Amino acid sequence: MALTRDKYFSTQDVTVKEIPIPPEIPIWGGETVFIKQLSRGDQDEYLKRQYGQTRLKQDTKAKQQEISAVNIYGHDAWLMVRGCVDAEGKPLFKESDIAEINKKAGAFVGWVASEIVKFSAMAGDVTAEEEAKNS
């Protein structure tokens, strides 16, 4: 059976799952959290947030090029907003919660963000070499 446009757009393909929080995460260990996969648009936005947008400035007279990465900013709290949901898939957090999430324990926020990236099949999008280069 061939994929059709109507079938593609009418199928809910972003899934939700419940995951146990490891006991070594202070306060929250032993609880569970629901996460959802990131949409393709969210994945693209995540990569922009993580690595910035590259700008190329070229001066043809001086035969120079300047490449700079701009707009690099935090992404773990943003991932929690996009990926933490309730059992029905409704978001737990809003964009306006990012500043408050950033005040919370980094171990938990970082762990949840990592789990969302893995569940979204993005863990292999960035190699260790690229990660080191961009750090």
CSV table of N, CA and C in Angstrom, one decimal:
chain,number,residue,atom,x,y,z
A,1,MET,N,0.8,-1.2,0.0
A,1,MET,CA,0.0,0.0,0.0
A,1,MET,C,0.9,1.2,0.0
A,2,ALA,N,0.7,2.1,-0.9
A,2,ALA,CA,1.5,3.3,-1.1
A,2,ALA,C,1.1,4.5,-0.2
A,3,LEU,N,2.0,5.2,0.2
A,3,LEU,CA,1.8,6.4,1.0
A,3,LEU,C,1.1,7.5,0.2
A,4,THR,N,0.1,8.1,0.7
A,4,THR,CA,-0.6,9.2,0.0
A,4,THR,C,-0.4,10.4,0.8
A,5,ARG,N,-0.6,11.6,0.2
A,5,ARG,CA,-0.6,12.8,0.9
A,5,ARG,C,-1.6,12.9,2.0
A,6,ASP,N,-2.8,12.5,1.7
A,6,ASP,CA,-3.9,12.5,2.7
A,6,ASP,C,-3.6,11.6,3.9
A,7,LYS,N,-3.1,10.4,3.6
A,7,LYS,CA,-2.7,9.5,4.7
A,7,LYS,C,-1.6,10.0,5.5
A,8,TYR,N,-0.6,10.6,4.9
A,8,TYR,CA,0.5,11.2,5.6
A,8,TYR,C,0.1,12.3,6.6
A,9,PHE,N,-0.7,13.2,6.1
A,9,PHE,CA,-1.1,14.4,7.0
A,9,PHE,C,-2.2,14.0,8.0
A,10,SER,N,-2.9,12.9,7.8
A,10,SER,CA,-4.0,12.5,8.7
A,10,SER,C,-3.5,11.6,9.8
A,11,THR,N,-2.3,11.1,9.7
A,11,THR,CA,-1.7,10.2,10.6
A,11,THR,C,-1.0,10.9,11.7
A,12,GLN,N,-1.3,10.6,13.0
A,12,GLN,CA,-0.6,11.2,14.1
A,12,GLN,C,0.7,10.3,14.3
A,13,ASP,N,1.9,10.9,14.0
A,13,ASP,CA,3.1,10.1,14.1
A,13,ASP,C,4.1,10.6,15.1
A,14,VAL,N,3.7,11.6,15.9
A,14,VAL,CA,4.5,12.1,17.0
A,14,VAL,C,4.0,11.4,18.2
A,15,THR,N,4.8,10.5,18.8
A,15,THR,CA,4.3,9.7,19.9
A,15,THR,C,4.8,10.1,21.3
A,16,VAL,N,4.1,9.6,22.3
A,16,VAL,CA,4.3,10.0,23.7
A,16,VAL,C,4.7,8.7,24.4
A,17,LYS,N,5.6,8.8,25.4
A,17,LYS,CA,5.9,7.6,26.2
A,17,LYS,C,6.2,8.1,27.7
A,18,GLU,N,6.0,7.2,28.6
A,18,GLU,CA,6.2,7.4,30.0
A,18,GLU,C,7.6,6.8,30.3
A,19,ILE,N,8.5,7.5,31.0
A,19,ILE,CA,9.8,7.0,31.3
A,19,ILE,C,10.1,7.2,32.8
A,20,PRO,N,10.7,6.2,33.4
A,20,PRO,CA,11.1,6.3,34.8
A,20,PRO,C,12.3,7.2,35.0
A,21,ILE,N,12.2,8.1,36.0
A,21,ILE,CA,13.3,9.0,36.3
A,21,ILE,C,14.3,8.2,37.2
A,22,PRO,N,15.6,8.1,36.8
A,22,PRO,CA,16.6,7.3,37.5
A,22,PRO,C,16.7,7.7,39.0
A,23,PRO,N,17.0,6.8,39.8
A,23,PRO,CA,17.1,7.1,41.3
A,23,PRO,C,18.2,8.0,41.6
A,24,GLU,N,19.2,8.1,40.8
A,24,GLU,CA,20.3,9.0,41.1
A,24,GLU,C,20.0,10.5,40.8
A,25,ILE,N,18.8,10.8,40.2
A,25,ILE,CA,18.4,12.2,40.0
A,25,ILE,C,17.8,12.7,41.3
A,26,PRO,N,18.4,13.6,42.0
A,26,PRO,CA,17.9,14.1,43.3
A,26,PRO,C,16.4,14.6,43.2
A,27,ILE,N,15.7,14.3,44.2
A,27,ILE,CA,14.2,14.6,44.4
A,27,ILE,C,13.3,13.9,43.5
A,28,TRP,N,13.6,13.8,42.2
A,28,TRP,CA,12.6,13.2,41.3
A,28,TRP,C,12.9,11.8,41.0
A,29,GLY,N,14.0,11.2,41.4
A,29,GLY,CA,14.3,9.8,41.1
A,29,GLY,C,13.2,8.9,41.7
A,30,GLY,N,12.8,8.0,40.8
A,30,GLY,CA,11.8,7.0,41.2
A,30,GLY,C,10.4,7.4,40.7
A,31,GLU,N,10.2,8.7,40.3
A,31,GLU,CA,9.0,9.1,39.7
A,31,GLU,C,9.0,8.8,38.2
A,32,THR,N,8.0,9.2,37.5
A,32,THR,CA,8.0,9.0,36.0
A,32,THR,C,7.6,10.3,35.4
A,33,VAL,N,7.9,10.5,34.1
A,33,VAL,CA,7.6,11.7,33.3
A,33,VAL,C,7.2,11.2,31.9
A,34,PHE,N,6.2,11.9,31.4
A,34,PHE,CA,5.8,11.6,30.0
A,34,PHE,C,6.6,12.6,29.1
A,35,ILE,N,7.1,12.0,28.0
A,35,ILE,CA,7.8,12.9,27.0
A,35,ILE,C,7.2,12.5,25.6
A,36,LYS,N,7.3,13.5,24.7
A,36,LYS,CA,6.9,13.2,23.4
A,36,LYS,C,8.0,13.5,22.4
A,37,GLN,N,7.9,12.9,21.3
A,37,GLN,CA,8.9,13.2,20.2
A,37,GLN,C,8.8,14.6,19.7
A,38,LEU,N,9.9,15.1,19.3
A,38,LEU,CA,9.9,16.5,18.7
A,38,LEU,C,9.4,16.3,17.2
A,39,SER,N,8.7,17.3,16.8
A,39,SER,CA,8.3,17.4,15.4
A,39,SER,C,9.6,17.7,14.6
A,40,ARG,N,9.5,17.6,13.3
A,40,ARG,CA,10.6,18.0,12.4
A,40,ARG,C,11.0,19.5,12.6
A,41,GLY,N,9.9,20.3,12.7
A,41,GLY,CA,10.1,21.7,12.9
A,41,GLY,C,10.8,22.0,14.3
A,42,ASP,N,10.4,21.3,15.3
A,42,ASP,CA,11.0,21.4,16.6
A,42,ASP,C,12.5,20.9,16.6
A,43,GLN,N,12.7,19.9,15.8
A,43,GLN,CA,14.1,19.4,15.7
A,43,GLN,C,15.0,20.4,15.0
A,44,ASP,N,14.5,21.0,14.0
A,44,ASP,CA,15.3,22.1,13.3
A,44,ASP,C,15.5,23.3,14.3
A,45,GLU,N,14.5,23.7,15.0
A,45,GLU,CA,14.7,24.8,16.0
A,45,GLU,C,15.7,24.4,17.1
A,46,TYR,N,15.6,23.2,17.5
A,46,TYR,CA,16.6,22.7,18.6
A,46,TYR,C,18.0,22.8,18.0
A,47,LEU,N,18.2,22.4,16.8
A,47,LEU,CA,19.6,22.5,16.3
A,47,LEU,C,20.1,23.9,16.1
A,48,LYS,N,19.2,24.8,15.7
A,48,LYS,CA,19.5,26.2,15.6
A,48,LYS,C,19.9,26.8,17.0
A,49,ARG,N,19.1,26.4,18.0
A,49,ARG,CA,19.3,26.9,19.4
A,49,ARG,C,20.6,26.3,19.9
A,50,GLN,N,20.9,25.1,19.5
A,50,GLN,CA,22.1,24.5,20.1
A,50,GLN,C,23.4,25.0,19.4
A,51,TYR,N,23.4,25.2,18.1
A,51,TYR,CA,24.6,25.5,17.4
A,51,TYR,C,24.6,26.9,16.7
A,52,GLY,N,23.5,27.6,16.9
A,52,GLY,CA,23.5,28.9,16.3
A,52,GLY,C,23.2,28.9,14.8
A,53,GLN,N,23.2,30.1,14.3
A,53,GLN,CA,23.0,30.3,12.9
A,53,GLN,C,24.3,30.9,12.3
A,54,THR,N,24.8,30.3,11.3
A,54,THR,CA,26.1,30.8,10.7
A,54,THR,C,25.8,31.9,9.7
A,55,ARG,N,26.6,32.9,9.9
A,55,ARG,CA,26.5,34.0,9.0
A,55,ARG,C,27.9,34.2,8.2
A,56,LEU,N,27.8,34.4,6.9
A,56,LEU,CA,28.9,34.6,6.1
A,56,LEU,C,28.9,36.0,5.6
A,57,LYS,N,30.0,36.7,5.9
A,57,LYS,CA,30.2,38.1,5.4
A,57,LYS,C,31.4,38.1,4.5
A,58,GLN,N,31.2,38.6,3.2
A,58,GLN,CA,32.2,38.5,2.2
A,58,GLN,C,32.6,39.9,1.8
A,59,ASP,N,33.9,40.2,1.7
A,59,ASP,CA,34.4,41.4,1.2
A,59,ASP,C,35.2,41.1,-0.1
A,60,THR,N,34.6,41.2,-1.2
A,60,THR,CA,35.2,40.8,-2.5
A,60,THR,C,36.4,41.7,-2.8
A,61,LYS,N,36.4,42.9,-2.5
A,61,LYS,CA,37.5,43.8,-2.7
A,61,LYS,C,38.8,43.4,-1.9
A,62,ALA,N,38.6,43.1,-0.7
A,62,ALA,CA,39.7,42.7,0.2
A,62,ALA,C,39.9,41.2,0.1
A,63,LYS,N,39.1,40.5,-0.6
A,63,LYS,CA,39.2,39.1,-0.7
A,63,LYS,C,39.3,38.4,0.6
A,64,GLN,N,38.3,38.8,1.4
A,64,GLN,CA,38.2,38.2,2.8
A,64,GLN,C,36.8,37.6,3.0
A,65,GLN,N,36.7,36.6,3.8
A,65,GLN,CA,35.4,36.1,4.3
A,65,GLN,C,35.5,36.0,5.8
A,66,GLU,N,34.3,36.3,6.4
A,66,GLU,CA,34.2,36.2,7.8
A,66,GLU,C,33.0,35.4,8.1
A,67,ILE,N,33.2,34.3,8.8
A,67,ILE,CA,32.1,33.4,9.2
A,67,ILE,C,32.0,33.4,10.7
A,68,SER,N,30.8,33.7,11.1
A,68,SER,CA,30.5,33.7,12.6
A,68,SER,C,29.2,33.0,12.9
A,69,ALA,N,29.2,32.3,14.1
A,69,ALA,CA,28.0,31.7,14.6
A,69,ALA,C,27.4,32.7,15.6
A,70,VAL,N,26.1,32.9,15.4
A,70,VAL,CA,25.4,33.8,16.2
A,70,VAL,C,24.1,33.2,16.8
A,71,ASN,N,23.6,33.8,17.8
A,71,ASN,CA,22.3,33.3,18.3
A,71,ASN,C,22.4,31.9,19.0
A,72,ILE,N,23.6,31.6,19.6
A,72,ILE,CA,23.7,30.3,20.3
A,72,ILE,C,23.2,30.6,21.7
A,73,TYR,N,22.2,29.8,22.2
A,73,TYR,CA,21.7,30.0,23.5
A,73,TYR,C,21.1,28.7,24.0
A,74,GLY,N,20.8,28.7,25.3
A,74,GLY,CA,20.4,27.4,26.0
A,74,GLY,C,19.2,26.7,25.3
A,75,HIS,N,19.3,25.4,25.5
A,75,HIS,CA,18.2,24.6,24.8
A,75,HIS,C,17.6,23.5,25.7
A,76,ASP,N,18.2,23.2,26.8
A,76,ASP,CA,17.6,22.1,27.7
A,76,ASP,C,16.2,22.5,28.2
A,77,ALA,N,16.1,23.7,28.7
A,77,ALA,CA,14.8,24.2,29.2
A,77,ALA,C,13.7,24.2,28.1
A,78,TRP,N,14.2,24.7,26.9
A,78,TRP,CA,13.3,24.8,25.7
A,78,TRP,C,12.9,23.4,25.4
A,79,LEU,N,13.8,22.4,25.4
A,79,LEU,CA,13.4,21.0,25.2
A,79,LEU,C,12.3,20.5,26.1
A,80,MET,N,12.5,20.9,27.4
A,80,MET,CA,11.5,20.5,28.4
A,80,MET,C,10.1,21.0,28.0
A,81,VAL,N,10.1,22.3,27.6
A,81,VAL,CA,8.8,22.9,27.2
A,81,VAL,C,8.2,22.2,26.0
A,82,ARG,N,9.0,21.8,25.0
A,82,ARG,CA,8.5,21.2,23.8
A,82,ARG,C,8.2,19.7,24.0
A,83,GLY,N,8.9,19.0,25.0
A,83,GLY,CA,8.8,17.6,25.0
A,83,GLY,C,8.2,17.0,26.3
A,84,CYS,N,8.0,17.7,27.4
A,84,CYS,CA,7.4,17.2,28.6
A,84,CYS,C,5.8,17.4,28.4
A,85,VAL,N,5.1,16.3,28.6
A,85,VAL,CA,3.7,16.3,28.4
A,85,VAL,C,3.0,15.5,29.5
A,86,ASP,N,1.7,15.6,29.5
A,86,ASP,CA,0.9,14.7,30.4
A,86,ASP,C,0.6,13.4,29.6
A,87,ALA,N,-0.2,12.5,30.3
A,87,ALA,CA,-0.5,11.2,29.6
A,87,ALA,C,-1.2,11.3,28.3
A,88,GLU,N,-1.9,12.4,28.1
A,88,GLU,CA,-2.7,12.7,26.9
A,88,GLU,C,-1.9,13.4,25.8
A,89,GLY,N,-0.7,13.8,26.2
A,89,GLY,CA,0.2,14.5,25.2
A,89,GLY,C,0.1,16.0,25.3
A,90,LYS,N,-0.6,16.5,26.3
A,90,LYS,CA,-0.7,18.0,26.4
A,90,LYS,C,0.5,18.5,27.1
A,91,PRO,N,1.1,19.6,26.7
A,91,PRO,CA,2.3,20.2,27.3
A,91,PRO,C,2.2,20.5,28.8
A,92,LEU,N,3.2,20.2,29.5
A,92,LEU,CA,3.3,20.5,30.9
A,92,LEU,C,3.7,21.9,31.1
A,93,PHE,N,4.5,22.5,30.2
A,93,PHE,CA,5.1,23.8,30.4
A,93,PHE,C,4.8,24.7,29.2
A,94,LYS,N,5.0,26.0,29.4
A,94,LYS,CA,4.8,27.0,28.4
A,94,LYS,C,6.1,27.7,28.1
A,95,GLU,N,6.2,28.3,27.0
A,95,GLU,CA,7.4,29.1,26.6
A,95,GLU,C,7.8,30.0,27.8
A,96,SER,N,6.8,30.6,28.4
A,96,SER,CA,7.0,31.6,29.5
A,96,SER,C,7.6,30.9,30.7
A,97,ASP,N,7.7,29.6,30.8
A,97,ASP,CA,8.3,28.9,31.9
A,97,ASP,C,9.8,28.7,31.8
A,98,ILE,N,10.4,29.0,30.6
A,98,ILE,CA,11.8,28.7,30.4
A,98,ILE,C,12.7,29.3,31.5
A,99,ALA,N,12.5,30.6,31.8
A,99,ALA,CA,13.3,31.2,32.8
A,99,ALA,C,13.2,30.5,34.2
A,100,GLU,N,12.0,30.0,34.5
A,100,GLU,CA,11.9,29.3,35.8
A,100,GLU,C,12.5,27.9,35.7
A,101,ILE,N,12.3,27.3,34.6
A,101,ILE,CA,13.0,25.9,34.4
A,101,ILE,C,14.5,26.1,34.6
A,102,ASN,N,15.0,27.1,34.0
A,102,ASN,CA,16.5,27.4,34.1
A,102,ASN,C,17.0,27.6,35.5
A,103,LYS,N,16.1,27.8,36.5
A,103,LYS,CA,16.5,28.0,37.9
A,103,LYS,C,16.5,26.7,38.6
A,104,LYS,N,16.0,25.6,38.0
A,104,LYS,CA,15.8,24.3,38.6
A,104,LYS,C,17.1,23.5,38.5
A,105,ALA,N,17.2,22.4,39.2
A,105,ALA,CA,18.3,21.5,39.2
A,105,ALA,C,18.7,21.1,37.8
A,106,GLY,N,20.0,21.3,37.4
A,106,GLY,CA,20.5,21.0,36.1
A,106,GLY,C,20.5,19.5,35.8
A,107,ALA,N,20.7,18.7,36.8
A,107,ALA,CA,20.8,17.2,36.6
A,107,ALA,C,19.5,16.7,36.0
A,108,PHE,N,18.4,17.1,36.5
A,108,PHE,CA,17.1,16.7,36.0
A,108,PHE,C,16.8,17.3,34.7
A,109,VAL,N,17.0,18.6,34.6
A,109,VAL,CA,16.6,19.3,33.3
A,109,VAL,C,17.5,18.7,32.2
A,110,GLY,N,18.8,18.5,32.4
A,110,GLY,CA,19.7,17.9,31.4
A,110,GLY,C,19.3,16.5,31.0
A,111,TRP,N,18.9,15.7,32.0
A,111,TRP,CA,18.5,14.3,31.8
A,111,TRP,C,17.3,14.2,30.9
A,112,VAL,N,16.3,15.0,31.3
A,112,VAL,CA,15.0,15.0,30.5
A,112,VAL,C,15.3,15.5,29.1
A,113,ALA,N,16.1,16.5,28.9
A,113,ALA,CA,16.4,17.0,27.6
A,113,ALA,C,17.0,15.9,26.8
A,114,SER,N,18.0,15.2,27.4
A,114,SER,CA,18.7,14.1,26.7
A,114,SER,C,17.7,13.0,26.3
A,115,GLU,N,16.8,12.7,27.1
A,115,GLU,CA,15.8,11.6,26.8
A,115,GLU,C,14.9,12.1,25.7
A,116,ILE,N,14.5,13.3,25.6
A,116,ILE,CA,13.7,13.8,24.6
A,116,ILE,C,14.4,13.7,23.2
A,117,VAL,N,15.7,14.1,23.2
A,117,VAL,CA,16.5,14.0,22.0
A,117,VAL,C,16.6,12.6,21.5
A,118,LYS,N,16.9,11.7,22.5
A,118,LYS,CA,17.0,10.3,22.1
A,118,LYS,C,15.7,9.7,21.5
A,119,PHE,N,14.6,10.0,22.2
A,119,PHE,CA,13.2,9.6,21.8
A,119,PHE,C,12.9,10.1,20.4
A,120,SER,N,13.4,11.3,20.1
A,120,SER,CA,13.1,11.9,18.8
A,120,SER,C,14.0,11.5,17.7
A,121,ALA,N,14.8,10.4,18.0
A,121,ALA,CA,15.8,9.8,17.1
A,121,ALA,C,16.8,10.8,16.6
A,122,MET,N,17.2,11.7,17.5
A,122,MET,CA,18.2,12.7,17.1
A,122,MET,C,19.6,12.5,17.7
A,123,ALA,N,19.7,11.5,18.6
A,123,ALA,CA,21.0,11.3,19.3
A,123,ALA,C,22.1,11.2,18.3
A,124,GLY,N,21.9,10.7,17.1
A,124,GLY,CA,23.0,10.5,16.1
A,124,GLY,C,23.1,11.7,15.2
A,125,ASP,N,22.3,12.7,15.3
A,125,ASP,CA,22.4,13.8,14.4
A,125,ASP,C,23.7,14.6,14.5
A,126,VAL,N,24.3,14.6,15.7
A,126,VAL,CA,25.5,15.3,15.9
A,126,VAL,C,26.6,14.3,16.4
A,127,THR,N,27.7,14.3,15.7
A,127,THR,CA,28.8,13.4,16.1
A,127,THR,C,29.5,14.0,17.3
A,128,ALA,N,30.3,13.2,18.0
A,128,ALA,CA,31.1,13.6,19.2
A,128,ALA,C,32.1,14.7,18.7
A,129,GLU,N,32.6,14.5,17.5
A,129,GLU,CA,33.6,15.5,16.9
A,129,GLU,C,32.9,16.8,16.8
A,130,GLU,N,31.7,16.9,16.2
A,130,GLU,CA,31.0,18.1,16.0
A,130,GLU,C,30.6,18.7,17.4
A,131,GLU,N,30.2,17.9,18.3
A,131,GLU,CA,29.9,18.4,19.7
A,131,GLU,C,31.1,19.1,20.3
A,132,ALA,N,32.3,18.5,20.2
A,132,ALA,CA,33.5,19.0,20.8
A,132,ALA,C,33.9,20.3,20.0
A,133,LYS,N,33.7,20.4,18.7
A,133,LYS,CA,34.1,21.6,18.0
A,133,LYS,C,33.2,22.7,18.3
A,134,ASN,N,31.9,22.5,18.7
A,134,ASN,CA,30.9,23.5,19.0
A,134,ASN,C,30.9,23.9,20.4
A,135,SER,N,31.7,23.2,21.3
A,135,SER,CA,31.7,23.5,22.7
A,135,SER,C,32.6,24.7,23.0
